[in-house]
Structures are given as C-alpha cells and as structure tokens.
Coordinates of N, CA, C and O in Angstrom, one line a residue:
M15 N 0.8 -1.2 0.0 CA 0.0 0.0 0.0 C 0.9 1.2 0.0 O 1.8 1.4 0.8
T16 N 0.6 2.2 -0.9 CA 1.4 3.4 -1.0 C 1.0 4.4 0.1 O -0.1 4.2 0.7
L17 N 1.9 5.3 0.3 CA 1.6 6.3 1.3 C 0.4 7.2 0.9 O -0.5 7.5 1.8
R18 N 0.2 7.4 -0.3 CA -1.0 8.2 -0.8 C -2.3 7.4 -0.5 O -3.2 8.0 -0.1
A19 N -2.3 6.1 -0.8 CA -3.5 5.4 -0.5 C -3.8 5.3 1.0 O -4.9 5.4 1.4
F20 N -2.7 5.1 1.8 CA -2.9 5.1 3.2 C -3.5 6.4 3.7 O -4.3 6.5 4.6
A21 N -2.9 7.6 3.2 CA -3.4 8.9 3.6 C -4.9 9.1 3.2 O -5.7 9.6 4.0
R22 N -5.3 8.6 2.0 CA -6.7 8.7 1.6 C -7.6 7.9 2.5 O -8.6 8.4 2.9
I23 N -7.2 6.7 2.9 CA -8.0 5.9 3.8 C -8.1 6.5 5.2 O -9.2 6.6 5.8
L24 N -7.0 7.0 5.7 CA -7.0 7.6 7.0 C -7.9 8.9 7.1 O -8.7 9.1 8.0
I25 N -7.8 9.8 6.1 CA -8.6 11.0 6.1 C -10.1 10.6 5.9 O -10.9 11.2 6.5
A26 N -10.3 9.7 5.0 CA -11.7 9.3 4.7 C -12.3 8.6 6.0 O -13.5 8.9 6.3
M27 N -11.5 7.9 6.7 CA -12.0 7.2 7.9 C -12.4 8.2 9.0 O -13.4 8.1 9.6
S28 N -11.6 9.3 9.1 CA -11.9 10.3 10.1 C -13.2 11.0 9.7 O -14.1 11.3 10.6
F29 N -13.4 11.4 8.5 CA -14.7 12.0 8.1 C -15.9 11.0 8.2 O -17.0 11.4 8.5
F30 N -15.6 9.8 7.8 CA -16.7 8.8 7.9 C -17.2 8.6 9.3 O -18.4 8.6 9.6
L31 N -16.2 8.5 10.3 CA -16.6 8.3 11.7 C -17.3 9.5 12.2 O -18.2 9.4 13.0
S32 N -16.8 10.7 11.8 CA -17.5 11.9 12.3 C -18.9 12.0 11.7 O -19.9 12.3 12.5
G33 N -19.1 11.7 10.5 CA -20.5 11.6 9.9 C -21.3 10.6 10.5 O -22.5 10.8 10.8
L34 N -20.8 9.4 10.8 CA -21.6 8.4 11.5 C -22.0 8.8 12.9 O -23.1 8.6 13.3
A35 N -21.1 9.4 13.6 CA -21.5 9.9 14.9 C -22.5 11.0 14.9 O -23.5 11.0 15.7
E36 N -22.4 11.9 13.9 CA -23.5 12.9 13.8 C -24.8 12.3 13.4 O -25.8 12.8 13.9
T37 N -24.8 11.3 12.5 CA -26.0 10.7 12.1 C -26.7 9.9 13.2 O -27.9 10.0 13.4
L38 N -25.9 9.1 13.9 CA -26.5 8.2 14.9 C -26.9 8.9 16.2 O -27.8 8.6 16.8
S39 N -26.1 9.9 16.6 CA -26.4 10.6 17.8 C -27.3 11.8 17.7 O -27.8 12.3 18.7
A40 N -27.6 12.2 16.5 CA -28.4 13.4 16.2 C -28.0 14.6 16.9 O -28.8 15.4 17.4
T41 N -26.7 14.8 17.2 CA -26.2 16.0 17.9 C -25.3 16.8 17.0 O -24.9 17.9 17.4
G42 N -24.9 16.3 15.9 CA -23.9 17.0 15.1 C -24.3 18.3 14.5 O -24.4 19.3 15.2
F43 N -24.6 18.3 13.2 CA -24.8 19.5 12.5 C -26.1 20.2 13.0 O -26.2 21.4 12.9
V44 N -27.1 19.4 13.4 CA -28.3 20.0 13.9 C -28.1 20.9 15.1 O -28.6 22.0 15.1
I45 N -27.4 20.4 16.1 CA -27.2 21.2 17.3 C -26.3 22.3 17.1 O -26.5 23.5 17.5
E46 N -25.2 22.1 16.3 CA -24.2 23.1 16.1 C -24.7 24.3 15.3 O -24.3 25.4 15.5
V47 N -25.5 24.0 14.3 CA -25.8 25.0 13.3 C -27.3 25.4 13.3 O -27.8 26.2 12.6
S48 N -28.0 24.8 14.3 CA -29.4 25.1 14.4 C -29.6 26.6 14.7 O -29.0 27.1 15.6
P49 N -30.4 27.3 13.9 CA -30.7 28.7 14.2 C -31.3 28.8 15.6 O -31.0 29.8 16.3
R50 N -32.1 27.9 16.0 CA -32.6 28.0 17.4 C -31.6 28.0 18.5 O -31.7 28.7 19.5
A51 N -30.5 27.1 18.3 CA -29.5 27.0 19.3 C -28.6 28.3 19.3 O -28.2 28.7 20.3
N52 N -28.4 28.9 18.1 CA -27.5 30.1 18.1 C -28.2 31.4 18.0 O -27.7 32.4 18.5
W53 N -29.4 31.5 17.4 CA -30.0 32.8 17.2 C -31.4 32.9 17.7 O -32.1 33.9 17.4
D54 N -31.9 31.9 18.5 CA -33.2 31.9 19.1 C -34.3 32.2 18.1 O -35.2 33.0 18.4
T55 N -34.4 31.5 17.0 CA -35.5 31.5 16.1 C -36.1 30.1 16.1 O -35.5 29.2 16.6
D56 N -37.3 30.0 15.5 CA -37.9 28.7 15.5 C -37.7 27.9 14.3 O -38.4 26.9 14.0
I57 N -36.8 28.3 13.4 CA -36.5 27.5 12.2 C -35.6 26.4 12.5 O -34.6 26.5 13.2
H58 N -35.9 25.2 12.0 CA -35.0 24.0 12.2 C -34.3 23.7 10.9 O -34.7 23.9 9.9
T59 N -33.1 23.2 11.1 CA -32.2 22.8 10.0 C -32.2 21.3 9.9 O -32.5 20.6 10.9
L60 N -32.0 20.8 8.7 CA -31.9 19.3 8.5 C -30.5 18.8 8.8 O -29.5 19.5 8.6
A61 N -30.5 17.6 9.3 CA -29.2 17.0 9.6 C -28.6 16.3 8.4 O -28.7 15.1 8.2
L62 N -28.0 17.1 7.5 CA -27.4 16.6 6.3 C -25.9 16.4 6.5 O -25.2 15.8 5.6
G63 N -25.3 16.9 7.5 CA -23.9 16.9 7.7 C -23.3 15.5 7.7 O -22.3 15.2 7.1
G64 N -23.9 14.6 8.4 CA -23.4 13.2 8.5 C -23.5 12.5 7.2 O -22.5 11.8 6.8
V65 N -24.5 12.7 6.5 CA -24.7 12.0 5.2 C -23.6 12.6 4.2 O -23.0 11.8 3.4
V66 N -23.4 13.9 4.2 CA -22.4 14.5 3.3 C -21.0 13.9 3.7 O -20.3 13.6 2.8
Q67 N -20.7 13.9 4.9 CA -19.4 13.4 5.3 C -19.2 11.9 5.0 O -18.1 11.5 4.4
M68 N -20.2 11.1 5.2 CA -20.0 9.7 4.9 C -20.0 9.4 3.5 O -19.1 8.6 3.0
S69 N -20.8 10.0 2.7 CA -20.7 9.8 1.2 C -19.4 10.3 0.6 O -18.8 9.7 -0.3
A70 N -19.0 11.5 1.1 CA -17.7 12.0 0.6 C -16.5 11.1 1.0 O -15.6 10.9 0.2
A71 N -16.6 10.6 2.2 CA -15.5 9.7 2.6 C -15.5 8.4 1.8 O -14.4 7.9 1.4
A72 N -16.7 7.9 1.4 CA -16.7 6.7 0.6 C -16.2 7.0 -0.8 O -15.4 6.2 -1.4
M73 N -16.5 8.2 -1.3 CA -15.9 8.6 -2.7 C -14.4 8.7 -2.6 O -13.7 8.4 -3.6
I74 N -13.9 9.2 -1.5 CA -12.5 9.4 -1.4 C -11.8 8.1 -1.3 O -10.7 7.8 -1.9
V75 N -12.3 7.1 -0.5 CA -11.7 5.8 -0.4 C -11.6 5.1 -1.7 O -10.6 4.5 -2.1
F76 N -12.7 5.1 -2.5 CA -12.8 4.4 -3.7 C -12.1 5.2 -4.9 O -12.0 4.7 -6.0
G77 N -11.8 6.5 -4.6 CA -11.1 7.3 -5.7 C -12.1 7.7 -6.8 O -11.6 8.1 -7.9
H78 N -13.3 7.7 -6.5 CA -14.3 8.1 -7.5 C -14.8 9.5 -7.3 O -15.3 9.9 -6.2
K79 N -14.6 10.4 -8.3 CA -15.0 11.8 -8.2 C -14.4 12.5 -6.9 O -15.1 13.1 -6.2
T80 N -13.1 12.3 -6.7 CA -12.4 12.8 -5.5 C -12.5 14.3 -5.4 O -12.7 14.8 -4.3
H81 N -12.4 15.0 -6.5 CA -12.4 16.4 -6.4 C -13.8 16.9 -6.0 O -13.9 17.9 -5.3
W82 N -14.9 16.2 -6.4 CA -16.2 16.6 -6.0 C -16.4 16.3 -4.5 O -17.1 17.1 -3.8
A83 N -15.9 15.2 -4.0 CA -16.0 14.9 -2.6 C -15.2 15.9 -1.8 O -15.7 16.3 -0.7
L84 N -14.0 16.3 -2.2 CA -13.3 17.3 -1.5 C -14.0 18.6 -1.5 O -14.0 19.3 -0.5
A85 N -14.6 19.0 -2.6 CA -15.4 20.3 -2.6 C -16.5 20.2 -1.7 O -16.8 21.2 -1.0
A86 N -17.2 19.1 -1.6 CA -18.4 19.0 -0.6 C -17.9 19.1 0.8 O -18.5 19.8 1.6
L87 N -16.7 18.5 1.1 CA -16.2 18.6 2.5 C -15.8 20.0 2.8 O -16.0 20.5 3.9
I88 N -15.2 20.7 1.8 CA -14.7 22.1 2.1 C -15.9 22.9 2.3 O -16.0 23.8 3.2
A89 N -17.0 22.8 1.5 CA -18.2 23.6 1.7 C -18.9 23.3 3.0 O -19.3 24.2 3.7
Y90 N -18.9 22.0 3.4 CA -19.5 21.6 4.7 C -18.7 22.3 5.8 O -19.4 22.8 6.8
L91 N -17.4 22.2 5.8 CA -16.6 22.8 6.9 C -16.7 24.3 6.9 O -16.8 24.9 8.0
A92 N -16.8 24.9 5.7 CA -16.9 26.4 5.7 C -18.2 26.8 6.2 O -18.3 27.8 7.0
L93 N -19.3 26.2 5.8 CA -20.6 26.6 6.3 C -20.8 26.3 7.8 O -21.4 27.1 8.5
G94 N -20.2 25.2 8.2 CA -20.3 24.9 9.6 C -19.5 25.9 10.5 O -19.9 26.2 11.6
S95 N -18.4 26.4 9.9 CA -17.6 27.4 10.6 C -18.4 28.7 10.7 O -18.4 29.4 11.7
I96 N -19.0 29.1 9.6 CA -19.7 30.4 9.5 C -20.9 30.4 10.4 O -21.1 31.3 11.2
F97 N -21.7 29.3 10.2 CA -23.0 29.3 10.9 C -23.0 28.7 12.3 O -23.9 28.9 13.1
G98 N -22.0 27.8 12.6 CA -22.0 27.1 13.8 C -21.0 27.7 14.8 O -21.2 27.6 16.0
I99 N -19.9 28.2 14.4 CA -18.8 28.6 15.3 C -18.8 30.1 15.5 O -18.7 30.6 16.6
L100 N -19.0 30.9 14.4 CA -18.9 32.4 14.5 C -20.0 32.9 15.5 O -19.7 33.8 16.2
P101 N -21.2 32.4 15.5 CA -22.2 33.0 16.5 C -21.8 32.8 17.9 O -22.2 33.5 18.8
R102 N -21.0 31.7 18.2 CA -20.5 31.5 19.6 C -19.6 32.5 20.1 O -19.4 32.7 21.3
F103 N -18.9 33.3 19.2 CA -18.1 34.4 19.6 C -18.8 35.4 20.3 O -18.3 36.2 21.1
F104 N -20.1 35.6 19.9 CA -20.9 36.7 20.5 C -21.9 36.2 21.6 O -22.7 36.9 22.0
T105 N -21.7 34.9 22.0 CA -22.5 34.4 23.1 C -21.6 34.2 24.3 O -20.8 33.3 24.3
P106 N -21.8 35.0 25.3 CA -20.8 34.9 26.5 C -20.9 33.6 27.2 O -19.9 33.2 27.8
D107 N -22.1 32.9 27.2 CA -22.2 31.7 28.0 C -22.0 30.4 27.2 O -22.3 29.3 27.7
A108 N -21.4 30.6 26.0 CA -21.2 29.4 25.2 C -20.0 28.6 25.7 O -19.0 29.1 26.2
G109 N -20.2 27.3 25.8 CA -19.2 26.4 26.3 C -18.1 26.2 25.2 O -18.3 26.3 24.0
G110 N -16.9 25.8 25.7 CA -15.8 25.5 24.8 C -15.1 26.7 24.3 O -15.4 27.8 24.8
S111 N -14.2 26.5 23.4 CA -13.4 27.6 22.9 C -13.7 27.8 21.4 O -13.2 27.0 20.6
P112 N -14.5 28.8 21.0 CA -14.8 28.9 19.6 C -13.6 29.2 18.8 O -13.6 28.8 17.6
I113 N -12.6 29.9 19.3 CA -11.4 30.2 18.5 C -10.7 29.0 18.1 O -10.2 28.8 17.0
A114 N -10.6 28.0 19.1 CA -9.9 26.8 18.8 C -10.6 26.0 17.7 O -10.0 25.4 16.8
S115 N -11.9 25.9 17.8 CA -12.8 25.2 16.8 C -12.6 25.9 15.5 O -12.5 25.2 14.4
L116 N -12.7 27.2 15.4 CA -12.5 27.9 14.1 C -11.2 27.7 13.5 O -11.0 27.4 12.3
L117 N -10.1 27.7 14.3 CA -8.8 27.5 13.8 C -8.5 26.1 13.3 O -7.9 25.9 12.3
S118 N -9.1 25.1 14.0 CA -8.9 23.7 13.6 C -9.7 23.5 12.3 O -9.2 22.8 11.4
N119 N -10.9 24.1 12.1 CA -11.6 24.0 10.9 C -10.9 24.6 9.7 O -10.8 24.1 8.6
M120 N -10.3 25.8 10.0 CA -9.5 26.5 9.0 C -8.3 25.6 8.5 O -7.9 25.6 7.4
A121 N -7.6 25.0 9.5 CA -6.5 24.1 9.1 C -6.9 22.9 8.3 O -6.3 22.6 7.3
I122 N -8.0 22.3 8.6 CA -8.6 21.2 7.8 C -8.9 21.7 6.4 O -8.7 21.0 5.4
I123 N -9.6 22.8 6.3 CA -10.0 23.4 5.0 C -8.7 23.7 4.2 O -8.7 23.4 3.0
G124 N -7.7 24.2 4.8 CA -6.4 24.4 4.1 C -5.8 23.1 3.5 O -5.4 23.1 2.4
G125 N -5.8 22.1 4.3 CA -5.3 20.8 3.8 C -6.2 20.2 2.7 O -5.7 19.7 1.7
L126 N -7.5 20.4 2.8 CA -8.4 19.9 1.8 C -8.3 20.7 0.5 O -8.3 20.1 -0.6
L127 N -8.1 22.0 0.7 CA -7.8 22.8 -0.5 C -6.6 22.4 -1.2 O -6.5 22.4 -2.5
H128 N -5.5 22.1 -0.5 CA -4.3 21.7 -1.1 C -4.4 20.4 -1.8 O -4.0 20.2 -3.0
W129 N -5.1 19.5 -1.2 CA -5.4 18.2 -1.9 C -6.3 18.4 -3.1 O -6.1 17.7 -4.1
F130 N -7.3 19.2 -3.0 CA -8.1 19.6 -4.2 C -7.3 20.1 -5.3 O -7.5 19.7 -6.5
H131 N -6.3 21.0 -5.0 CA -5.5 21.5 -6.1 C -4.6 20.4 -6.7 O -4.5 20.4 -7.9
L132 N -4.1 19.5 -5.9 CA -3.3 18.4 -6.4 C -4.2 17.4 -7.3 O -3.7 17.0 -8.3
E133 N -5.4 17.2 -6.9 CA -6.3 16.3 -7.7 C -6.6 17.0 -9.0 O -6.7 16.3 -10.0
R134 N -6.9 18.3 -9.0 CA -7.2 19.0 -10.2 C -6.0 19.0 -11.2 O -6.2 18.8 -12.4
D135 N -4.8 19.2 -10.6 CA -3.6 19.1 -11.5 C -3.4 17.7 -12.1 O -2.8 17.6 -13.2
A136 N -3.7 16.7 -11.3 CA -3.5 15.3 -11.8 C -4.4 15.0 -13.0 O -4.0 14.2 -13.8
H137 N -5.6 15.6 -13.0 CA -6.5 15.3 -14.1 C -6.4 16.3 -15.3 O -7.1 16.2 -16.3
R138 N -5.5 17.3 -15.2 CA -5.3 18.2 -16.3 C -4.3 17.6 -17.3 O -3.3 17.0 -17.0
P139 N -4.7 17.8 -18.6 CA -3.8 17.2 -19.6 C -2.5 18.0 -19.7 O -2.5 19.2 -19.4
P140 N -1.4 17.3 -20.0 CA -0.1 18.0 -20.1 C -0.1 19.0 -21.3 O -0.8 18.8 -22.3
E141 N 0.7 20.0 -21.1 CA 0.7 21.1 -22.2 C 1.7 20.7 -23.2 O 2.7 20.0 -23.1

C-alpha cells in the first residue's frame, strides 16, 4: 500500500466516523448549526452533515470523483464554521473555545484545498 492510498483511507476514515457519529447521535450539524441554538428562532435545519461526510468519505476511499468529494467537504466545513462557530463568539455563556474550533476547521480546510489542487492538477492534460 502506498503512502498516498494510506493517507486517503486515514482521512476518509476520520470524516466517515465523524459523519456516522453525527447521524447516529443526532447531535452533530443540527445542534451546532441550528438557528434555534444560536440565534433563538424557531426555524429548524436538516441533519445533512453526517450524510455528506459519509458519502464524501466513501468517494475518497474508492477514488471516485475525489475532487467533488473534497469540494463537498470544504463547503461543509466552511458553512459549519460560519453558521456554527462564529455565532458562539458573540454568546458569552457558550461552552468550549470557539477560536480553537474555528482555527482547527481552517487548518482542515487548508489541507483539503491543497489536496483539491493536487487532484485537479492530476486530471489536467499535459501542455
């Protein structure tokens, strides 16, 4: 097994387990990004985060449409950061450290963007 294949499996496994935990526990994307939890409105959001993560992880493992899977994960993390973490900066009684969560999401997004760039270049025809 090459290092590239091992890295793909390891990254996909982390996203798959995260998505599975969000789907089974019903606490993931719904609680973090729910407008009711952050902005006190009665609008509910759908729990699509787990499904997105698990399907993107499967696509990464099998190497099928990897750039689409990476784009979905980047969008998921960016939206989760904007709607789930940024409102906690303005809530004084929010638990945890929102700056640590935001910085870790930014680091993961940076790694995924680099991988996305490498995948795009791999599929580009030589000049």
